[in-house]
PDB file of C-alpha atoms in Angstrom:
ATOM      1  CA  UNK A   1      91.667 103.885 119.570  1.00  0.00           C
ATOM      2  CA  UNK A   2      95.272 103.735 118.463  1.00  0.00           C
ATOM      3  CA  UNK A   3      94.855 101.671 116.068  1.00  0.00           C
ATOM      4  CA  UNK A   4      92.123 103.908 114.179  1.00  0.00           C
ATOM      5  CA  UNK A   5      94.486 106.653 114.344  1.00  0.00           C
ATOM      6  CA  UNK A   6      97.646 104.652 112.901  1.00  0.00           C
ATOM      7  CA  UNK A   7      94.714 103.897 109.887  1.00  0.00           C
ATOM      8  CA  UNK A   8      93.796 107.363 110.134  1.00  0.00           C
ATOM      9  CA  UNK A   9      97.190 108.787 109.904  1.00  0.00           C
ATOM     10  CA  UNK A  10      98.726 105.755 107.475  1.00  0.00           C
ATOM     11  CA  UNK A  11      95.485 107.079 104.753  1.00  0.00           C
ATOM     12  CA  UNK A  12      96.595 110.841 105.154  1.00  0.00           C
ATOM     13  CA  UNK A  13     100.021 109.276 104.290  1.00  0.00           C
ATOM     14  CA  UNK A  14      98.128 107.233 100.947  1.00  0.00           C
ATOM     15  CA  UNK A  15      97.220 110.354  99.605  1.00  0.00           C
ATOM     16  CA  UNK A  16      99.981 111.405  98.508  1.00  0.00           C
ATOM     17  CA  UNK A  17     101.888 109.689  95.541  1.00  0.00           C
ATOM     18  CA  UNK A  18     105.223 109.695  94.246  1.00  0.00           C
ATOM     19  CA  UNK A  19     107.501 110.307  91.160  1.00  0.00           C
ATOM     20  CA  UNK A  20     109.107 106.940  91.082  1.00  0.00           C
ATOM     21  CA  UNK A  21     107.797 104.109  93.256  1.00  0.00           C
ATOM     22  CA  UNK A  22     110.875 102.387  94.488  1.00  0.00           C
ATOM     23  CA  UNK A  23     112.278 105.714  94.634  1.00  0.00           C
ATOM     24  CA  UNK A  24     109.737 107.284  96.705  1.00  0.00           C
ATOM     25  CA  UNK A  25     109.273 104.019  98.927  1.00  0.00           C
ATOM     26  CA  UNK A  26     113.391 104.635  99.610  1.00  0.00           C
ATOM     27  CA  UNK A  27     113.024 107.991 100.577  1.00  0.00           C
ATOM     28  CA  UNK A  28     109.772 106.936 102.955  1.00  0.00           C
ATOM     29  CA  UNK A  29     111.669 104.534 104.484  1.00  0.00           C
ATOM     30  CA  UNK A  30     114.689 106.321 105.138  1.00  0.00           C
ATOM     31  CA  UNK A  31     112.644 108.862 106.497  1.00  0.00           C
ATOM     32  CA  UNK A  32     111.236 106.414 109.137  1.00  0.00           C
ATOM     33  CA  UNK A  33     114.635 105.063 109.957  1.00  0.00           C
ATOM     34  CA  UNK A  34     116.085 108.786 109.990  1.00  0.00           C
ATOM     35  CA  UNK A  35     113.046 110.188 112.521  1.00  0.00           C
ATOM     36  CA  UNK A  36     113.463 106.619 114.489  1.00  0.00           C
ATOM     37  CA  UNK A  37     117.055 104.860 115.082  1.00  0.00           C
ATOM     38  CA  UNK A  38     114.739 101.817 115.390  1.00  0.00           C
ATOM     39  CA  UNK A  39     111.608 102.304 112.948  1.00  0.00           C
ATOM     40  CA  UNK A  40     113.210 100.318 110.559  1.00  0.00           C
ATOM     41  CA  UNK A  41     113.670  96.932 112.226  1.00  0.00           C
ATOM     42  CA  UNK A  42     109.754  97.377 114.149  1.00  0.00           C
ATOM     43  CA  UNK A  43     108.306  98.079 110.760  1.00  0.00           C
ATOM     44  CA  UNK A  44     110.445  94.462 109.553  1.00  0.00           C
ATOM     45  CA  UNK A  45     109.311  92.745 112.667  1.00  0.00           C
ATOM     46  CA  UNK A  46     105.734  94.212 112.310  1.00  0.00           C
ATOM     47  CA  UNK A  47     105.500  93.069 108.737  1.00  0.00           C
ATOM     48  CA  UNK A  48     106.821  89.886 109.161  1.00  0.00           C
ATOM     49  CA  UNK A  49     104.591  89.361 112.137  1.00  0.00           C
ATOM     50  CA  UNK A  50     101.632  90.131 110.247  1.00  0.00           C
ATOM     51  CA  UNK A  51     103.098  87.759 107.573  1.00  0.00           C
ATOM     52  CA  UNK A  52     102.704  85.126 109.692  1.00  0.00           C
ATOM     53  CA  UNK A  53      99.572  85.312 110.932  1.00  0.00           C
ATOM     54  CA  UNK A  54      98.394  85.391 107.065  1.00  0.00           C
ATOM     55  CA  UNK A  55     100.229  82.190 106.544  1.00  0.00           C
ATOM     56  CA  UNK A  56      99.071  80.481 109.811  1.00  0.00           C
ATOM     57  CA  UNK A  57      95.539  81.148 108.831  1.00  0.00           C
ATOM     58  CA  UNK A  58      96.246  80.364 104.729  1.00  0.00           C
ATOM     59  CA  UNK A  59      95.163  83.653 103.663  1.00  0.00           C
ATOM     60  CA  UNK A  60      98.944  83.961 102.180  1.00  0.00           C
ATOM     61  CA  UNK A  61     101.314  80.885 100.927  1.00  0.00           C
ATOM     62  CA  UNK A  62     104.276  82.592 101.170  1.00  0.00           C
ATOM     63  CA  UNK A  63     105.855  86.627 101.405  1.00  0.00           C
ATOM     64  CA  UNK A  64     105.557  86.863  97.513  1.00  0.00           C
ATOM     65  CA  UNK A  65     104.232  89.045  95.424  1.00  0.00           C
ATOM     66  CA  UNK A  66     101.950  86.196  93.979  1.00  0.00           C
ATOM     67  CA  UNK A  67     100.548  85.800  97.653  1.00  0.00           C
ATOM     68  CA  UNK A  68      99.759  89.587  97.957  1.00  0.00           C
ATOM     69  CA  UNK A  69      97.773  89.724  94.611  1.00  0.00           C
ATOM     70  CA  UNK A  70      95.602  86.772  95.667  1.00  0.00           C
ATOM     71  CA  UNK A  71      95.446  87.879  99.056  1.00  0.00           C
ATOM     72  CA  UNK A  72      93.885  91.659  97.048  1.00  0.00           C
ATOM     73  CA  UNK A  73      91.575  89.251  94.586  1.00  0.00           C
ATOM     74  CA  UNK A  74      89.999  87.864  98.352  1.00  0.00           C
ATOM     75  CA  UNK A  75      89.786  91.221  99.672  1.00  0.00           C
ATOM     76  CA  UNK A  76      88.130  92.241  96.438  1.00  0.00           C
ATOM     77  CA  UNK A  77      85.886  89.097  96.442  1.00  0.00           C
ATOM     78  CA  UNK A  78      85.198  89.549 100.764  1.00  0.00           C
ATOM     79  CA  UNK A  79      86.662  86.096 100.847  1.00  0.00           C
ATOM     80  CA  UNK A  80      89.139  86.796 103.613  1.00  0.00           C
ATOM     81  CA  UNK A  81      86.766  86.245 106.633  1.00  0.00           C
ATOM     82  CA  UNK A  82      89.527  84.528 108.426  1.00  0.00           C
ATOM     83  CA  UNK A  83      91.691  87.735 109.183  1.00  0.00           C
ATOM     84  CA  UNK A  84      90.196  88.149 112.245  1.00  0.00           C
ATOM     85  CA  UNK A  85      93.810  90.599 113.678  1.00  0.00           C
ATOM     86  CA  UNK A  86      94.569  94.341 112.545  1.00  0.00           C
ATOM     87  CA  UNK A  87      98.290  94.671 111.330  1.00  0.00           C
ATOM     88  CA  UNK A  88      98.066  98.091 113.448  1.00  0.00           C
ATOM     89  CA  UNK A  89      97.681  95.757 116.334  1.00  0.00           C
ATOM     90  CA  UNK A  90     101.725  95.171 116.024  1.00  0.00           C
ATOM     91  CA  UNK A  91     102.329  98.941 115.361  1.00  0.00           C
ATOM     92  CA  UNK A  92     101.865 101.518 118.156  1.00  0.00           C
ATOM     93  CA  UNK A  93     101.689 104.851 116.663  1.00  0.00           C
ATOM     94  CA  UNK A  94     104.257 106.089 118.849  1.00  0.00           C
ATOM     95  CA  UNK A  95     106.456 103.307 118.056  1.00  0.00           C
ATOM     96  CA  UNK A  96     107.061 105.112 114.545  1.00  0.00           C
ATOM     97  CA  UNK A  97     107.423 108.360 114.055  1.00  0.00           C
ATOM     98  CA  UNK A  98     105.733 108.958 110.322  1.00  0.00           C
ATOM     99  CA  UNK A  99     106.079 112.959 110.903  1.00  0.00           C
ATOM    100  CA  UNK A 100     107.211 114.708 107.545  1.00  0.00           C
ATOM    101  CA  UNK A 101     107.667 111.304 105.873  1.00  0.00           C
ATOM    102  CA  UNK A 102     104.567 111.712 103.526  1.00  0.00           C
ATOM    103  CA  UNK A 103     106.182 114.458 101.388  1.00  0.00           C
ATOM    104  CA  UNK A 104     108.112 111.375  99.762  1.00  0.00           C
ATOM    105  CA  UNK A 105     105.227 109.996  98.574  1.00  0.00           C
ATOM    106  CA  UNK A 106     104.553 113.066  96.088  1.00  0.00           C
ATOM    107  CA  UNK A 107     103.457 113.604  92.467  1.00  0.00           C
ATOM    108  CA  UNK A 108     104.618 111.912  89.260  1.00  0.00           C
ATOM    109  CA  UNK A 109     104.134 108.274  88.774  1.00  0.00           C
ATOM    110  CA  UNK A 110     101.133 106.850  87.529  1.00  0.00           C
ATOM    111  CA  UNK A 111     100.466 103.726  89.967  1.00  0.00           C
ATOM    112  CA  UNK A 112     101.184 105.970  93.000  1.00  0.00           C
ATOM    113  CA  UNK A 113      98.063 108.491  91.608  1.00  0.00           C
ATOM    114  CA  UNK A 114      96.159 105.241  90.771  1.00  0.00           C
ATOM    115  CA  UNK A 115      96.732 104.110  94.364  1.00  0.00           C
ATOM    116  CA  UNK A 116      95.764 107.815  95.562  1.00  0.00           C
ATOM    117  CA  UNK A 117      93.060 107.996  94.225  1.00  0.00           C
ATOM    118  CA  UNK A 118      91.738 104.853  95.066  1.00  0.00           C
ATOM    119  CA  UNK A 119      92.540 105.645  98.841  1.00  0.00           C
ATOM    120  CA  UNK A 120      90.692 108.948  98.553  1.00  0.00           C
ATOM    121  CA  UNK A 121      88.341 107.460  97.126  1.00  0.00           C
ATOM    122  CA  UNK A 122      88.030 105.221 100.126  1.00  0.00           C
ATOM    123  CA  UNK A 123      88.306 108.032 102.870  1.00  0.00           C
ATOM    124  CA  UNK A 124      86.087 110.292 101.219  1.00  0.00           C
ATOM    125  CA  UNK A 125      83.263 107.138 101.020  1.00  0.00           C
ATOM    126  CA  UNK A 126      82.690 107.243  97.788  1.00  0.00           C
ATOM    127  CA  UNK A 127      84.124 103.703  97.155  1.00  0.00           C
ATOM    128  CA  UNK A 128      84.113 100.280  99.330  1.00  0.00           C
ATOM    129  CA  UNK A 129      87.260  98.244 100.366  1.00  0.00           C
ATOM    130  CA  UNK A 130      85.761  95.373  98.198  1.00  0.00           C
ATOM    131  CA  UNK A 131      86.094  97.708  94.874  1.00  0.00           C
ATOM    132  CA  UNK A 132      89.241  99.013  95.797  1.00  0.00           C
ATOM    133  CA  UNK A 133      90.907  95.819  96.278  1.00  0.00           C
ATOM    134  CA  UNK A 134      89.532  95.099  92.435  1.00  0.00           C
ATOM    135  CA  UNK A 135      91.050  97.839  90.859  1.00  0.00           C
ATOM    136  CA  UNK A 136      94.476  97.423  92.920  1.00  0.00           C
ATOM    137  CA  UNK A 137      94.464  93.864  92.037  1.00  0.00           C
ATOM    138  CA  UNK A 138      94.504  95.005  88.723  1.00  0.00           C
ATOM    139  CA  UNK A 139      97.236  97.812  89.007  1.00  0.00           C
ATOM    140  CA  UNK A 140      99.780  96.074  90.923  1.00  0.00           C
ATOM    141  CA  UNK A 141     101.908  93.580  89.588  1.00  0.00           C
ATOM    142  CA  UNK A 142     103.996  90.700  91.892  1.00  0.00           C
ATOM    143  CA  UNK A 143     106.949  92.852  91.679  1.00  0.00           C
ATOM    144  CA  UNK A 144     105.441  95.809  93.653  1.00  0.00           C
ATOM    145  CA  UNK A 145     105.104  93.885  96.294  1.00  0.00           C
ATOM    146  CA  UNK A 146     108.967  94.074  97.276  1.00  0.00           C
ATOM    147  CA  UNK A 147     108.424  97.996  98.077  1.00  0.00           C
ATOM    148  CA  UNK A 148     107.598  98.061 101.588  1.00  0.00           C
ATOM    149  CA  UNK A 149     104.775 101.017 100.676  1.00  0.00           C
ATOM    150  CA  UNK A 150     102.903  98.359  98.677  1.00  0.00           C
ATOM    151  CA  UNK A 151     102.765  95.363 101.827  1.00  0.00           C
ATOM    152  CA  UNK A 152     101.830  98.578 104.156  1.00  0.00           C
ATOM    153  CA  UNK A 153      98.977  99.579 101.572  1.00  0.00           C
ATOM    154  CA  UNK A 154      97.511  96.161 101.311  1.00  0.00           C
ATOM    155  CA  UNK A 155      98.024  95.756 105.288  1.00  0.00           C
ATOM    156  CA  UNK A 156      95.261  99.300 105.430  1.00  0.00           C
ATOM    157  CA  UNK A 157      93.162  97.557 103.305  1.00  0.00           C
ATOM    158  CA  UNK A 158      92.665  94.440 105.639  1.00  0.00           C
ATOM    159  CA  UNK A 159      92.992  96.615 108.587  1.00  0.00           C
ATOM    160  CA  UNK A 160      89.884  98.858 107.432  1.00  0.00           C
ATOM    161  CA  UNK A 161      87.773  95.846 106.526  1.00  0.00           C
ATOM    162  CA  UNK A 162      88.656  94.197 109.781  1.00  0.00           C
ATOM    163  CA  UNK A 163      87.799  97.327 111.591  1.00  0.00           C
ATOM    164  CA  UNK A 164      84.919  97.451 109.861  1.00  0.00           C
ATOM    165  CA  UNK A 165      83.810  94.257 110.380  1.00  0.00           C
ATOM    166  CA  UNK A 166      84.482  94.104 114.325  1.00  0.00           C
ATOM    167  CA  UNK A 167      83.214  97.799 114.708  1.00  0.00           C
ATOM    168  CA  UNK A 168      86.352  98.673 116.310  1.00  0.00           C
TER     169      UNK A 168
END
């Protein structure tokens, strides 16, 4: 149950977008760090955690940018049957405190509403993890993949699909 309302929470988060990505993704993650002395080095550990499970079960090569886009083509293709772990499994909700960070993520830059509405898209059913993995695949570029937001976006992504697959 806490995990599917870290996901819950996390997509509330999604809908927002921002004015400048690596600005906005700043200003998140200070945020975090300023609402939790220790949110910053959990969400590290928790990322590079889940980093290693993708490489131990070769859904990723490496932390790259490169790695993320073909880990979103296998989302977008359902070829990542192997993630069998939730990245909210290494998060507890109340182990960050997201409160009043999601105004940082607010209007302005086109990939942010691209990746809004995408997310939407997904909450409000009208679209499939599958399809929205596509379309991100195609709006990201490697270099995205150094803004924290972008790693935590892709980790919803497998997160929904696994939960979706287990029924959890």
């Amino acid at each position: 149950m806490k995990t599917v309302n870290f996901l819950l929470y996390f997509f509330l988060l999604l809908t927002y977008a921002c004015n400048d990505s690596a600005k906005a993704n700043a200003l998140f993650i200070d945020c975090l760090n300023s609402n939790n002395i220790h949110s910053e080095e959990h969400l590290k550990n928790a990322i590079y955690s889940y980093e290693l499970y993708l490489l131990s079960i070769g859904e990723i090569k490496d932390n790259s940018g490169e790695s993320y886009l073909k880990l979103l083509r296998s989302l977008a293709d359902n070829k990542t049957t192997n993630i069998k772990e939730p990245f909210s499994k290494n998060i507890s909700p109340f182990s960050i405190d997201f409160k009043g960070c999601g105004k940082h993520l607010s209007a302005g830059d086109n990939k942010m509403k691209q990746v809004k509405k995408l997310v939407s898209s997904l909450s409000n059913k009208k679209s499939n993890i599958h399809s929205i993995s596509d379309k991100l695949y195609y709006i990201l570029n490697k270099d995205d993949f150094e803004i924290v937001f972008f790693k935590l976006v892709t980790f919803t992504l497998i997160d929904y699909n696994v939960l979706k697959i287990t029924n959890l």
